[in-house]
């Protein structure tokens, strides 16, 4: 068992050495595939993993995590190596549609300023649109779930507008709003509003009546029942709506930026595709993956902190 554990720990370093050797000693079919930072990045990752392995000798928690993740890391490195073989070494996947991984890394490093600005623009629009949609969704959901009269008037509106994809409103939004930015924020908010409203109203409506009866017995007014009983009891449903809205907002954000906005990751993809700079397209996809995954992780951390009794029930 100890030998097996030791092998798992060094497996990522072995695969990194294979990737470095393939990149260094197997010639590229075309000079266009030549990269600057790919091998140094691989060497840097190798050094980091080596240092982590050394530290893990005295840290059992880190050792366990490294041992657990080693096969996954190794598979990812081998996948990148295979990608390089199929592109720059054998040209089975032709340029410009399939750049080598080293070219993507070169773009991330050399064009970091434009990628960084585009990321900030996308993040700004996402935060504004998502926040507005989530707040409106929470308010509307509480109103529908709590008050039967409001449910009578607002529920049909939700059922008519909600199922329509938010991106279908782009032509109308571009006409109604004074700028492409405000139109995109509206579309994002609309995309988030529907799932948050549905899940919040469902959560409020399904809170056990005994909770309210106990609160009323203790003298609680309606304000207390809504904000200290109904909403806390509905938090699991509310977070599901927030997660659903977050996933929808990612798609809507990129589509909106591709169609009208003059900055952002979606705009960057559209601009790079227009110049057949597909390595920049892949670079922006990598940045999107990191950004969106980080946002989802933060929302999961918030959920685990608020809903302590459900911690670990849904993992990311």
PDB file of C-alpha atoms in Angstrom:
ATOM      1  CA  UNK A   1       0.000   0.000   0.000  1.00  0.00           C
ATOM      2  CA  UNK A   2       2.849   2.356   0.792  1.00  0.00           C
ATOM      3  CA  UNK A   3       4.470   1.749  -2.615  1.00  0.00           C
ATOM      4  CA  UNK A   4       1.135   2.387  -4.306  1.00  0.00           C
ATOM      5  CA  UNK A   5       0.747   5.626  -2.370  1.00  0.00           C
ATOM      6  CA  UNK A   6       4.256   6.767  -3.288  1.00  0.00           C
ATOM      7  CA  UNK A   7       3.591   6.013  -6.954  1.00  0.00           C
ATOM      8  CA  UNK A   8       0.389   8.052  -6.890  1.00  0.00           C
ATOM      9  CA  UNK A   9       2.305  10.976  -5.405  1.00  0.00           C
ATOM     10  CA  UNK A  10       4.983  11.013  -8.114  1.00  0.00           C
ATOM     11  CA  UNK A  11       2.614  10.192 -10.982  1.00  0.00           C
ATOM     12  CA  UNK A  12       1.927  13.867 -11.878  1.00  0.00           C
ATOM     13  CA  UNK A  13       5.662  14.543 -12.031  1.00  0.00           C
ATOM     14  CA  UNK A  14       6.174  11.557 -14.326  1.00  0.00           C
ATOM     15  CA  UNK A  15       3.442  12.750 -16.677  1.00  0.00           C
ATOM     16  CA  UNK A  16       4.882  16.271 -16.622  1.00  0.00           C
ATOM     17  CA  UNK A  17       8.307  14.910 -17.594  1.00  0.00           C
ATOM     18  CA  UNK A  18       6.638  13.017 -20.457  1.00  0.00           C
ATOM     19  CA  UNK A  19       4.869  16.197 -21.622  1.00  0.00           C
ATOM     20  CA  UNK A  20       8.086  18.234 -21.412  1.00  0.00           C
ATOM     21  CA  UNK A  21      10.022  15.567 -23.335  1.00  0.00           C
ATOM     22  CA  UNK A  22       7.380  15.362 -26.071  1.00  0.00           C
ATOM     23  CA  UNK A  23       7.295  19.144 -26.432  1.00  0.00           C
ATOM     24  CA  UNK A  24      11.078  19.480 -26.408  1.00  0.00           C
ATOM     25  CA  UNK A  25      12.292  16.550 -28.477  1.00  0.00           C
ATOM     26  CA  UNK A  26       9.460  15.731 -30.881  1.00  0.00           C
ATOM     27  CA  UNK A  27       9.714  18.263 -33.731  1.00  0.00           C
ATOM     28  CA  UNK A  28       6.766  20.438 -34.783  1.00  0.00           C
ATOM     29  CA  UNK A  29       5.373  19.833 -38.254  1.00  0.00           C
ATOM     30  CA  UNK A  30       5.128  23.581 -38.951  1.00  0.00           C
ATOM     31  CA  UNK A  31       7.066  26.602 -37.686  1.00  0.00           C
ATOM     32  CA  UNK A  32       3.779  28.325 -36.859  1.00  0.00           C
ATOM     33  CA  UNK A  33       3.366  26.004 -33.877  1.00  0.00           C
ATOM     34  CA  UNK A  34       6.500  27.316 -32.179  1.00  0.00           C
ATOM     35  CA  UNK A  35       5.800  28.534 -28.636  1.00  0.00           C
ATOM     36  CA  UNK A  36       7.720  30.524 -26.037  1.00  0.00           C
ATOM     37  CA  UNK A  37       6.216  29.839 -22.624  1.00  0.00           C
ATOM     38  CA  UNK A  38       4.834  26.274 -22.853  1.00  0.00           C
ATOM     39  CA  UNK A  39       7.897  24.384 -21.607  1.00  0.00           C
ATOM     40  CA  UNK A  40       8.718  26.951 -18.865  1.00  0.00           C
ATOM     41  CA  UNK A  41       5.109  26.707 -17.640  1.00  0.00           C
ATOM     42  CA  UNK A  42       5.323  22.910 -17.511  1.00  0.00           C
ATOM     43  CA  UNK A  43       8.624  23.133 -15.644  1.00  0.00           C
ATOM     44  CA  UNK A  44       7.081  25.636 -13.223  1.00  0.00           C
ATOM     45  CA  UNK A  45       4.169  23.278 -12.536  1.00  0.00           C
ATOM     46  CA  UNK A  46       6.658  20.428 -12.018  1.00  0.00           C
ATOM     47  CA  UNK A  47       8.587  22.479  -9.457  1.00  0.00           C
ATOM     48  CA  UNK A  48       5.376  23.447  -7.620  1.00  0.00           C
ATOM     49  CA  UNK A  49       4.202  19.819  -7.412  1.00  0.00           C
ATOM     50  CA  UNK A  50       7.654  18.739  -6.226  1.00  0.00           C
ATOM     51  CA  UNK A  51       7.632  21.385  -3.464  1.00  0.00           C
ATOM     52  CA  UNK A  52       4.103  20.377  -2.442  1.00  0.00           C
ATOM     53  CA  UNK A  53       5.201  16.748  -2.216  1.00  0.00           C
ATOM     54  CA  UNK A  54       8.105  17.741   0.017  1.00  0.00           C
ATOM     55  CA  UNK A  55       5.845  19.801   2.284  1.00  0.00           C
ATOM     56  CA  UNK A  56       3.285  16.985   2.404  1.00  0.00           C
ATOM     57  CA  UNK A  57       5.842  14.720   4.090  1.00  0.00           C
ATOM     58  CA  UNK A  58       5.118  16.655   7.303  1.00  0.00           C
ATOM     59  CA  UNK A  59       1.514  17.603   6.542  1.00  0.00           C
ATOM     60  CA  UNK A  60      -0.861  14.658   6.487  1.00  0.00           C
ATOM     61  CA  UNK A  61      -3.837  16.718   5.245  1.00  0.00           C
ATOM     62  CA  UNK A  62      -1.909  18.007   2.239  1.00  0.00           C
ATOM     63  CA  UNK A  63      -0.515  14.521   1.626  1.00  0.00           C
ATOM     64  CA  UNK A  64      -4.021  13.047   1.537  1.00  0.00           C
ATOM     65  CA  UNK A  65      -5.280  15.745  -0.857  1.00  0.00           C
ATOM     66  CA  UNK A  66      -2.316  15.326  -3.196  1.00  0.00           C
ATOM     67  CA  UNK A  67      -2.702  11.553  -3.186  1.00  0.00           C
ATOM     68  CA  UNK A  68      -6.406  11.880  -3.940  1.00  0.00           C
ATOM     69  CA  UNK A  69      -5.973  14.396  -6.772  1.00  0.00           C
ATOM     70  CA  UNK A  70      -2.824  12.915  -8.335  1.00  0.00           C
ATOM     71  CA  UNK A  71      -4.572  10.588 -10.845  1.00  0.00           C
ATOM     72  CA  UNK A  72      -6.856  13.424 -11.940  1.00  0.00           C
ATOM     73  CA  UNK A  73      -3.949  15.861 -12.360  1.00  0.00           C
ATOM     74  CA  UNK A  74      -1.969  13.239 -14.266  1.00  0.00           C
ATOM     75  CA  UNK A  75      -4.888  12.551 -16.606  1.00  0.00           C
ATOM     76  CA  UNK A  76      -5.221  16.286 -17.295  1.00  0.00           C
ATOM     77  CA  UNK A  77      -1.506  16.587 -18.109  1.00  0.00           C
ATOM     78  CA  UNK A  78      -1.653  13.582 -20.435  1.00  0.00           C
ATOM     79  CA  UNK A  79      -4.697  15.075 -22.137  1.00  0.00           C
ATOM     80  CA  UNK A  80      -2.759  18.282 -22.777  1.00  0.00           C
ATOM     81  CA  UNK A  81       0.153  16.216 -24.087  1.00  0.00           C
ATOM     82  CA  UNK A  82      -2.195  14.356 -26.436  1.00  0.00           C
ATOM     83  CA  UNK A  83      -3.629  17.688 -27.572  1.00  0.00           C
ATOM     84  CA  UNK A  84      -0.123  18.884 -28.438  1.00  0.00           C
ATOM     85  CA  UNK A  85       0.652  15.665 -30.324  1.00  0.00           C
ATOM     86  CA  UNK A  86      -2.535  15.885 -32.388  1.00  0.00           C
ATOM     87  CA  UNK A  87      -1.910  19.543 -33.265  1.00  0.00           C
ATOM     88  CA  UNK A  88       1.693  20.683 -33.472  1.00  0.00           C
ATOM     89  CA  UNK A  89       3.386  17.277 -33.783  1.00  0.00           C
ATOM     90  CA  UNK A  90       1.101  15.427 -36.222  1.00  0.00           C
ATOM     91  CA  UNK A  91      -1.221  18.229 -37.442  1.00  0.00           C
ATOM     92  CA  UNK A  92      -4.180  15.830 -37.345  1.00  0.00           C
ATOM     93  CA  UNK A  93      -6.206  18.703 -35.920  1.00  0.00           C
ATOM     94  CA  UNK A  94      -5.355  21.532 -38.327  1.00  0.00           C
ATOM     95  CA  UNK A  95      -4.691  25.203 -37.711  1.00  0.00           C
ATOM     96  CA  UNK A  96      -6.157  27.706 -37.164  1.00  0.00           C
ATOM     97  CA  UNK A  97      -9.169  25.970 -35.636  1.00  0.00           C
ATOM     98  CA  UNK A  98      -7.148  23.778 -33.269  1.00  0.00           C
ATOM     99  CA  UNK A  99      -4.087  25.586 -31.875  1.00  0.00           C
ATOM    100  CA  UNK A 100      -1.580  23.753 -29.710  1.00  0.00           C
ATOM    101  CA  UNK A 101      -1.905  24.181 -25.928  1.00  0.00           C
ATOM    102  CA  UNK A 102       1.370  26.076 -25.862  1.00  0.00           C
ATOM    103  CA  UNK A 103      -0.072  28.684 -28.220  1.00  0.00           C
ATOM    104  CA  UNK A 104      -3.032  29.178 -25.903  1.00  0.00           C
ATOM    105  CA  UNK A 105      -0.663  29.634 -22.953  1.00  0.00           C
ATOM    106  CA  UNK A 106       1.365  32.143 -24.980  1.00  0.00           C
ATOM    107  CA  UNK A 107      -1.782  34.184 -25.658  1.00  0.00           C
ATOM    108  CA  UNK A 108      -2.780  34.187 -21.972  1.00  0.00           C
ATOM    109  CA  UNK A 109       0.684  35.475 -21.008  1.00  0.00           C
ATOM    110  CA  UNK A 110       1.317  37.940 -23.854  1.00  0.00           C
ATOM    111  CA  UNK A 111      -2.238  39.269 -24.207  1.00  0.00           C
ATOM    112  CA  UNK A 112      -2.983  39.331 -20.490  1.00  0.00           C
ATOM    113  CA  UNK A 113      -3.858  43.025 -20.515  1.00  0.00           C
ATOM    114  CA  UNK A 114      -6.669  42.688 -23.069  1.00  0.00           C
ATOM    115  CA  UNK A 115      -7.898  39.472 -21.447  1.00  0.00           C
ATOM    116  CA  UNK A 116      -7.813  41.117 -18.028  1.00  0.00           C
ATOM    117  CA  UNK A 117      -9.787  44.161 -19.203  1.00  0.00           C
ATOM    118  CA  UNK A 118     -12.322  41.913 -20.952  1.00  0.00           C
ATOM    119  CA  UNK A 119     -12.663  39.816 -17.792  1.00  0.00           C
ATOM    120  CA  UNK A 120     -13.292  42.902 -15.647  1.00  0.00           C
ATOM    121  CA  UNK A 121     -15.940  44.173 -18.068  1.00  0.00           C
ATOM    122  CA  UNK A 122     -17.681  40.786 -18.069  1.00  0.00           C
ATOM    123  CA  UNK A 123     -17.445  40.551 -14.281  1.00  0.00           C
ATOM    124  CA  UNK A 124     -18.905  44.021 -13.862  1.00  0.00           C
ATOM    125  CA  UNK A 125     -21.860  43.261 -16.110  1.00  0.00           C
ATOM    126  CA  UNK A 126     -22.393  39.849 -14.493  1.00  0.00           C
ATOM    127  CA  UNK A 127     -22.373  41.252 -10.956  1.00  0.00           C
ATOM    128  CA  UNK A 128     -24.782  44.084 -11.800  1.00  0.00           C
ATOM    129  CA  UNK A 129     -27.190  41.977 -13.860  1.00  0.00           C
ATOM    130  CA  UNK A 130     -27.117  38.999 -11.508  1.00  0.00           C
ATOM    131  CA  UNK A 131     -27.590  41.155  -8.410  1.00  0.00           C
ATOM    132  CA  UNK A 132     -30.582  42.989  -9.881  1.00  0.00           C
ATOM    133  CA  UNK A 133     -32.166  39.755 -11.132  1.00  0.00           C
ATOM    134  CA  UNK A 134     -31.570  37.933  -7.827  1.00  0.00           C
ATOM    135  CA  UNK A 135     -32.996  40.766  -5.703  1.00  0.00           C
ATOM    136  CA  UNK A 136     -36.069  41.156  -7.923  1.00  0.00           C
ATOM    137  CA  UNK A 137     -36.485  37.378  -8.004  1.00  0.00           C
ATOM    138  CA  UNK A 138     -36.356  37.154  -4.212  1.00  0.00           C
ATOM    139  CA  UNK A 139     -38.863  39.974  -3.793  1.00  0.00           C
ATOM    140  CA  UNK A 140     -41.240  38.593  -6.421  1.00  0.00           C
ATOM    141  CA  UNK A 141     -40.891  35.041  -5.103  1.00  0.00           C
ATOM    142  CA  UNK A 142     -41.693  36.079  -1.536  1.00  0.00           C
ATOM    143  CA  UNK A 143     -44.697  38.101  -2.728  1.00  0.00           C
ATOM    144  CA  UNK A 144     -46.072  35.203  -4.788  1.00  0.00           C
ATOM    145  CA  UNK A 145     -45.419  32.579  -2.144  1.00  0.00           C
ATOM    146  CA  UNK A 146     -46.751  34.598   0.786  1.00  0.00           C
ATOM    147  CA  UNK A 147     -49.732  36.584  -0.473  1.00  0.00           C
ATOM    148  CA  UNK A 148     -52.526  34.752  -2.358  1.00  0.00           C
ATOM    149  CA  UNK A 149     -53.781  38.009  -3.933  1.00  0.00           C
ATOM    150  CA  UNK A 150     -50.354  38.896  -5.290  1.00  0.00           C
ATOM    151  CA  UNK A 151     -49.980  35.306  -6.406  1.00  0.00           C
ATOM    152  CA  UNK A 152     -53.208  35.688  -8.410  1.00  0.00           C
ATOM    153  CA  UNK A 153     -51.846  38.693 -10.337  1.00  0.00           C
ATOM    154  CA  UNK A 154     -48.122  37.962 -10.539  1.00  0.00           C
ATOM    155  CA  UNK A 155     -48.126  34.204 -11.152  1.00  0.00           C
ATOM    156  CA  UNK A 156     -49.591  34.500 -14.701  1.00  0.00           C
ATOM    157  CA  UNK A 157     -46.981  37.144 -15.521  1.00  0.00           C
ATOM    158  CA  UNK A 158     -44.258  34.802 -14.305  1.00  0.00           C
ATOM    159  CA  UNK A 159     -45.676  31.920 -16.351  1.00  0.00           C
ATOM    160  CA  UNK A 160     -45.885  34.019 -19.535  1.00  0.00           C
ATOM    161  CA  UNK A 161     -42.558  35.884 -19.401  1.00  0.00           C
ATOM    162  CA  UNK A 162     -40.403  33.397 -17.495  1.00  0.00           C
ATOM    163  CA  UNK A 163     -40.254  30.484 -19.977  1.00  0.00           C
ATOM    164  CA  UNK A 164     -39.154  32.763 -22.830  1.00  0.00           C
ATOM    165  CA  UNK A 165     -35.330  32.526 -23.156  1.00  0.00           C
ATOM    166  CA  UNK A 166     -33.754  35.782 -22.026  1.00  0.00           C
ATOM    167  CA  UNK A 167     -31.683  35.961 -25.215  1.00  0.00           C
ATOM    168  CA  UNK A 168     -34.906  36.157 -27.234  1.00  0.00           C
ATOM    169  CA  UNK A 169     -35.462  39.613 -25.733  1.00  0.00           C
ATOM    170  CA  UNK A 170     -32.209  40.986 -27.179  1.00  0.00           C
ATOM    171  CA  UNK A 171     -33.774  42.765 -30.218  1.00  0.00           C
ATOM    172  CA  UNK A 172     -36.414  44.417 -28.018  1.00  0.00           C
ATOM    173  CA  UNK A 173     -33.917  45.305 -25.295  1.00  0.00           C
ATOM    174  CA  UNK A 174     -31.556  46.905 -27.811  1.00  0.00           C
ATOM    175  CA  UNK A 175     -34.446  49.095 -28.963  1.00  0.00           C
ATOM    176  CA  UNK A 176     -35.818  50.045 -25.548  1.00  0.00           C
ATOM    177  CA  UNK A 177     -32.601  50.824 -23.692  1.00  0.00           C
ATOM    178  CA  UNK A 178     -30.255  53.734 -24.463  1.00  0.00           C
ATOM    179  CA  UNK A 179     -27.053  51.672 -24.572  1.00  0.00           C
ATOM    180  CA  UNK A 180     -25.964  48.118 -25.265  1.00  0.00           C
ATOM    181  CA  UNK A 181     -24.640  47.852 -21.703  1.00  0.00           C
ATOM    182  CA  UNK A 182     -27.969  48.650 -20.028  1.00  0.00           C
ATOM    183  CA  UNK A 183     -29.769  46.371 -22.493  1.00  0.00           C
ATOM    184  CA  UNK A 184     -27.401  43.515 -21.636  1.00  0.00           C
ATOM    185  CA  UNK A 185     -27.863  44.124 -17.904  1.00  0.00           C
ATOM    186  CA  UNK A 186     -31.632  43.922 -18.404  1.00  0.00           C
ATOM    187  CA  UNK A 187     -31.324  40.621 -20.284  1.00  0.00           C
ATOM    188  CA  UNK A 188     -29.047  39.201 -17.579  1.00  0.00           C
ATOM    189  CA  UNK A 189     -31.421  40.294 -14.818  1.00  0.00           C
ATOM    190  CA  UNK A 190     -34.343  38.738 -16.663  1.00  0.00           C
ATOM    191  CA  UNK A 191     -32.448  35.451 -17.057  1.00  0.00           C
ATOM    192  CA  UNK A 192     -31.765  35.315 -13.310  1.00  0.00           C
ATOM    193  CA  UNK A 193     -35.176  36.596 -12.191  1.00  0.00           C
ATOM    194  CA  UNK A 194     -37.232  33.637 -13.396  1.00  0.00           C
ATOM    195  CA  UNK A 195     -35.489  30.682 -11.647  1.00  0.00           C
ATOM    196  CA  UNK A 196     -34.985  32.677  -8.439  1.00  0.00           C
ATOM    197  CA  UNK A 197     -38.657  33.685  -8.425  1.00  0.00           C
ATOM    198  CA  UNK A 198     -39.901  30.141  -9.055  1.00  0.00           C
ATOM    199  CA  UNK A 199     -37.745  28.490  -6.398  1.00  0.00           C
ATOM    200  CA  UNK A 200     -38.299  31.245  -3.810  1.00  0.00           C
ATOM    201  CA  UNK A 201     -42.084  31.205  -4.218  1.00  0.00           C
ATOM    202  CA  UNK A 202     -42.064  27.399  -4.052  1.00  0.00           C
ATOM    203  CA  UNK A 203     -39.983  27.468  -0.893  1.00  0.00           C
ATOM    204  CA  UNK A 204     -42.176  30.084   0.802  1.00  0.00           C
ATOM    205  CA  UNK A 205     -45.406  28.290  -0.134  1.00  0.00           C
ATOM    206  CA  UNK A 206     -44.155  24.953   1.212  1.00  0.00           C
ATOM    207  CA  UNK A 207     -42.983  26.112   4.630  1.00  0.00           C
ATOM    208  CA  UNK A 208     -44.711  24.022   7.293  1.00  0.00           C
ATOM    209  CA  UNK A 209     -47.722  25.801   8.793  1.00  0.00           C
ATOM    210  CA  UNK A 210     -46.680  24.676  12.260  1.00  0.00           C
ATOM    211  CA  UNK A 211     -43.730  27.113  12.086  1.00  0.00           C
ATOM    212  CA  UNK A 212     -46.103  30.052  11.638  1.00  0.00           C
ATOM    213  CA  UNK A 213     -48.493  28.771  14.298  1.00  0.00           C
ATOM    214  CA  UNK A 214     -45.673  28.613  16.841  1.00  0.00           C
ATOM    215  CA  UNK A 215     -44.482  32.109  15.827  1.00  0.00           C
ATOM    216  CA  UNK A 216     -48.017  33.526  16.123  1.00  0.00           C
ATOM    217  CA  UNK A 217     -48.428  31.902  19.526  1.00  0.00           C
ATOM    218  CA  UNK A 218     -45.296  33.725  20.663  1.00  0.00           C
ATOM    219  CA  UNK A 219     -46.682  37.021  19.380  1.00  0.00           C
ATOM    220  CA  UNK A 220     -44.876  37.315  16.051  1.00  0.00           C
ATOM    221  CA  UNK A 221     -46.289  39.809  13.533  1.00  0.00           C
ATOM    222  CA  UNK A 222     -46.339  39.328   9.737  1.00  0.00           C
ATOM    223  CA  UNK A 223     -42.987  41.074   9.298  1.00  0.00           C
ATOM    224  CA  UNK A 224     -41.364  38.639  11.720  1.00  0.00           C
ATOM    225  CA  UNK A 225     -43.069  35.641  10.117  1.00  0.00           C
ATOM    226  CA  UNK A 226     -41.817  36.596   6.643  1.00  0.00           C
ATOM    227  CA  UNK A 227     -38.235  37.563   7.456  1.00  0.00           C
ATOM    228  CA  UNK A 228     -37.522  35.344  10.470  1.00  0.00           C
ATOM    229  CA  UNK A 229     -39.570  32.257   9.642  1.00  0.00           C
ATOM    230  CA  UNK A 230     -40.596  31.932   5.989  1.00  0.00           C
ATOM    231  CA  UNK A 231     -37.406  33.144   4.269  1.00  0.00           C
ATOM    232  CA  UNK A 232     -34.940  31.233   6.524  1.00  0.00           C
ATOM    233  CA  UNK A 233     -36.994  28.052   6.091  1.00  0.00           C
ATOM    234  CA  UNK A 234     -36.960  28.572   2.294  1.00  0.00           C
ATOM    235  CA  UNK A 235     -33.182  29.111   2.011  1.00  0.00           C
ATOM    236  CA  UNK A 236     -32.448  25.640   0.519  1.00  0.00           C
ATOM    237  CA  UNK A 237     -34.904  26.372  -2.316  1.00  0.00           C
ATOM    238  CA  UNK A 238     -33.648  29.928  -2.672  1.00  0.00           C
ATOM    239  CA  UNK A 239     -30.064  28.756  -3.135  1.00  0.00           C
ATOM    240  CA  UNK A 240     -31.178  26.277  -5.783  1.00  0.00           C
ATOM    241  CA  UNK A 241     -32.777  29.189  -7.637  1.00  0.00           C
ATOM    242  CA  UNK A 242     -29.612  31.257  -7.236  1.00  0.00           C
ATOM    243  CA  UNK A 243     -27.506  28.420  -8.678  1.00  0.00           C
ATOM    244  CA  UNK A 244     -29.896  27.965 -11.593  1.00  0.00           C
ATOM    245  CA  UNK A 245     -29.879  31.701 -12.241  1.00  0.00           C
ATOM    246  CA  UNK A 246     -26.092  31.792 -12.091  1.00  0.00           C
ATOM    247  CA  UNK A 247     -25.755  29.103 -14.763  1.00  0.00           C
ATOM    248  CA  UNK A 248     -28.273  30.870 -16.982  1.00  0.00           C
ATOM    249  CA  UNK A 249     -26.534  34.203 -16.466  1.00  0.00           C
ATOM    250  CA  UNK A 250     -23.228  32.815 -17.773  1.00  0.00           C
ATOM    251  CA  UNK A 251     -24.819  31.779 -21.074  1.00  0.00           C
ATOM    252  CA  UNK A 252     -26.785  35.011 -21.383  1.00  0.00           C
ATOM    253  CA  UNK A 253     -23.726  37.127 -20.583  1.00  0.00           C
ATOM    254  CA  UNK A 254     -21.612  35.678 -23.380  1.00  0.00           C
ATOM    255  CA  UNK A 255     -24.434  35.814 -25.946  1.00  0.00           C
ATOM    256  CA  UNK A 256     -25.221  39.422 -25.051  1.00  0.00           C
ATOM    257  CA  UNK A 257     -21.565  40.438 -25.306  1.00  0.00           C
ATOM    258  CA  UNK A 258     -21.189  38.747 -28.662  1.00  0.00           C
ATOM    259  CA  UNK A 259     -24.158  40.617 -30.115  1.00  0.00           C
ATOM    260  CA  UNK A 260     -23.904  44.151 -28.879  1.00  0.00           C
ATOM    261  CA  UNK A 261     -21.437  45.019 -26.131  1.00  0.00           C
ATOM    262  CA  UNK A 262     -18.097  46.574 -27.061  1.00  0.00           C
ATOM    263  CA  UNK A 263     -16.072  44.882 -24.319  1.00  0.00           C
ATOM    264  CA  UNK A 264     -15.992  41.643 -22.347  1.00  0.00           C
ATOM    265  CA  UNK A 265     -15.003  38.019 -22.868  1.00  0.00           C
ATOM    266  CA  UNK A 266     -17.864  37.380 -25.289  1.00  0.00           C
ATOM    267  CA  UNK A 267     -16.790  40.403 -27.320  1.00  0.00           C
ATOM    268  CA  UNK A 268     -13.187  39.160 -27.186  1.00  0.00           C
ATOM    269  CA  UNK A 269     -14.226  35.773 -28.611  1.00  0.00           C
ATOM    270  CA  UNK A 270     -16.205  37.422 -31.392  1.00  0.00           C
ATOM    271  CA  UNK A 271     -13.341  39.760 -32.215  1.00  0.00           C
ATOM    272  CA  UNK A 272     -10.735  36.958 -32.221  1.00  0.00           C
ATOM    273  CA  UNK A 273     -12.944  34.738 -34.385  1.00  0.00           C
ATOM    274  CA  UNK A 274     -13.311  37.557 -36.907  1.00  0.00           C
ATOM    275  CA  UNK A 275      -9.531  37.585 -37.352  1.00  0.00           C
ATOM    276  CA  UNK A 276      -9.303  33.755 -37.297  1.00  0.00           C
ATOM    277  CA  UNK A 277      -7.252  34.033 -34.063  1.00  0.00           C
ATOM    278  CA  UNK A 278      -8.635  30.820 -32.627  1.00  0.00           C
ATOM    279  CA  UNK A 279      -5.834  30.542 -30.095  1.00  0.00           C
ATOM    280  CA  UNK A 280      -7.273  33.693 -28.515  1.00  0.00           C
ATOM    281  CA  UNK A 281     -10.722  32.086 -28.543  1.00  0.00           C
ATOM    282  CA  UNK A 282      -9.345  29.115 -26.602  1.00  0.00           C
ATOM    283  CA  UNK A 283      -7.498  31.456 -24.221  1.00  0.00           C
ATOM    284  CA  UNK A 284     -10.719  33.301 -23.435  1.00  0.00           C
ATOM    285  CA  UNK A 285     -12.469  29.962 -22.844  1.00  0.00           C
ATOM    286  CA  UNK A 286      -9.790  29.068 -20.291  1.00  0.00           C
ATOM    287  CA  UNK A 287     -10.283  32.418 -18.545  1.00  0.00           C
ATOM    288  CA  UNK A 288     -14.069  31.902 -18.576  1.00  0.00           C
ATOM    289  CA  UNK A 289     -13.683  28.470 -17.052  1.00  0.00           C
ATOM    290  CA  UNK A 290     -11.537  29.830 -14.221  1.00  0.00           C
ATOM    291  CA  UNK A 291     -13.767  32.860 -13.622  1.00  0.00           C
ATOM    292  CA  UNK A 292     -17.125  31.097 -13.689  1.00  0.00           C
ATOM    293  CA  UNK A 293     -15.879  28.113 -11.692  1.00  0.00           C
ATOM    294  CA  UNK A 294     -14.539  30.482  -9.027  1.00  0.00           C
ATOM    295  CA  UNK A 295     -17.884  32.303  -8.807  1.00  0.00           C
ATOM    296  CA  UNK A 296     -19.808  29.033  -8.446  1.00  0.00           C
ATOM    297  CA  UNK A 297     -17.339  27.870  -5.787  1.00  0.00           C
ATOM    298  CA  UNK A 298     -17.844  31.099  -3.804  1.00  0.00           C
ATOM    299  CA  UNK A 299     -21.620  30.677  -3.963  1.00  0.00           C
ATOM    300  CA  UNK A 300     -21.251  27.085  -2.719  1.00  0.00           C
ATOM    301  CA  UNK A 301     -19.025  28.295   0.132  1.00  0.00           C
ATOM    302  CA  UNK A 302     -21.667  30.866   1.057  1.00  0.00           C
ATOM    303  CA  UNK A 303     -24.370  28.193   0.950  1.00  0.00           C
ATOM    304  CA  UNK A 304     -22.360  25.832   3.157  1.00  0.00           C
ATOM    305  CA  UNK A 305     -21.743  28.621   5.653  1.00  0.00           C
ATOM    306  CA  UNK A 306     -25.404  29.684   5.840  1.00  0.00           C
ATOM    307  CA  UNK A 307     -26.938  26.205   5.593  1.00  0.00           C
ATOM    308  CA  UNK A 308     -24.550  24.461   7.962  1.00  0.00           C
ATOM    309  CA  UNK A 309     -26.882  21.493   8.428  1.00  0.00           C
ATOM    310  CA  UNK A 310     -26.736  20.811   4.667  1.00  0.00           C
ATOM    311  CA  UNK A 311     -22.967  21.251   4.291  1.00  0.00           C
ATOM    312  CA  UNK A 312     -21.554  18.677   1.881  1.00  0.00           C
ATOM    313  CA  UNK A 313     -25.004  17.599   0.668  1.00  0.00           C
ATOM    314  CA  UNK A 314     -24.287  19.130  -2.752  1.00  0.00           C
ATOM    315  CA  UNK A 315     -20.598  19.348  -3.688  1.00  0.00           C
ATOM    316  CA  UNK A 316     -18.806  21.355  -6.344  1.00  0.00           C
TER     317      UNK A 316
END
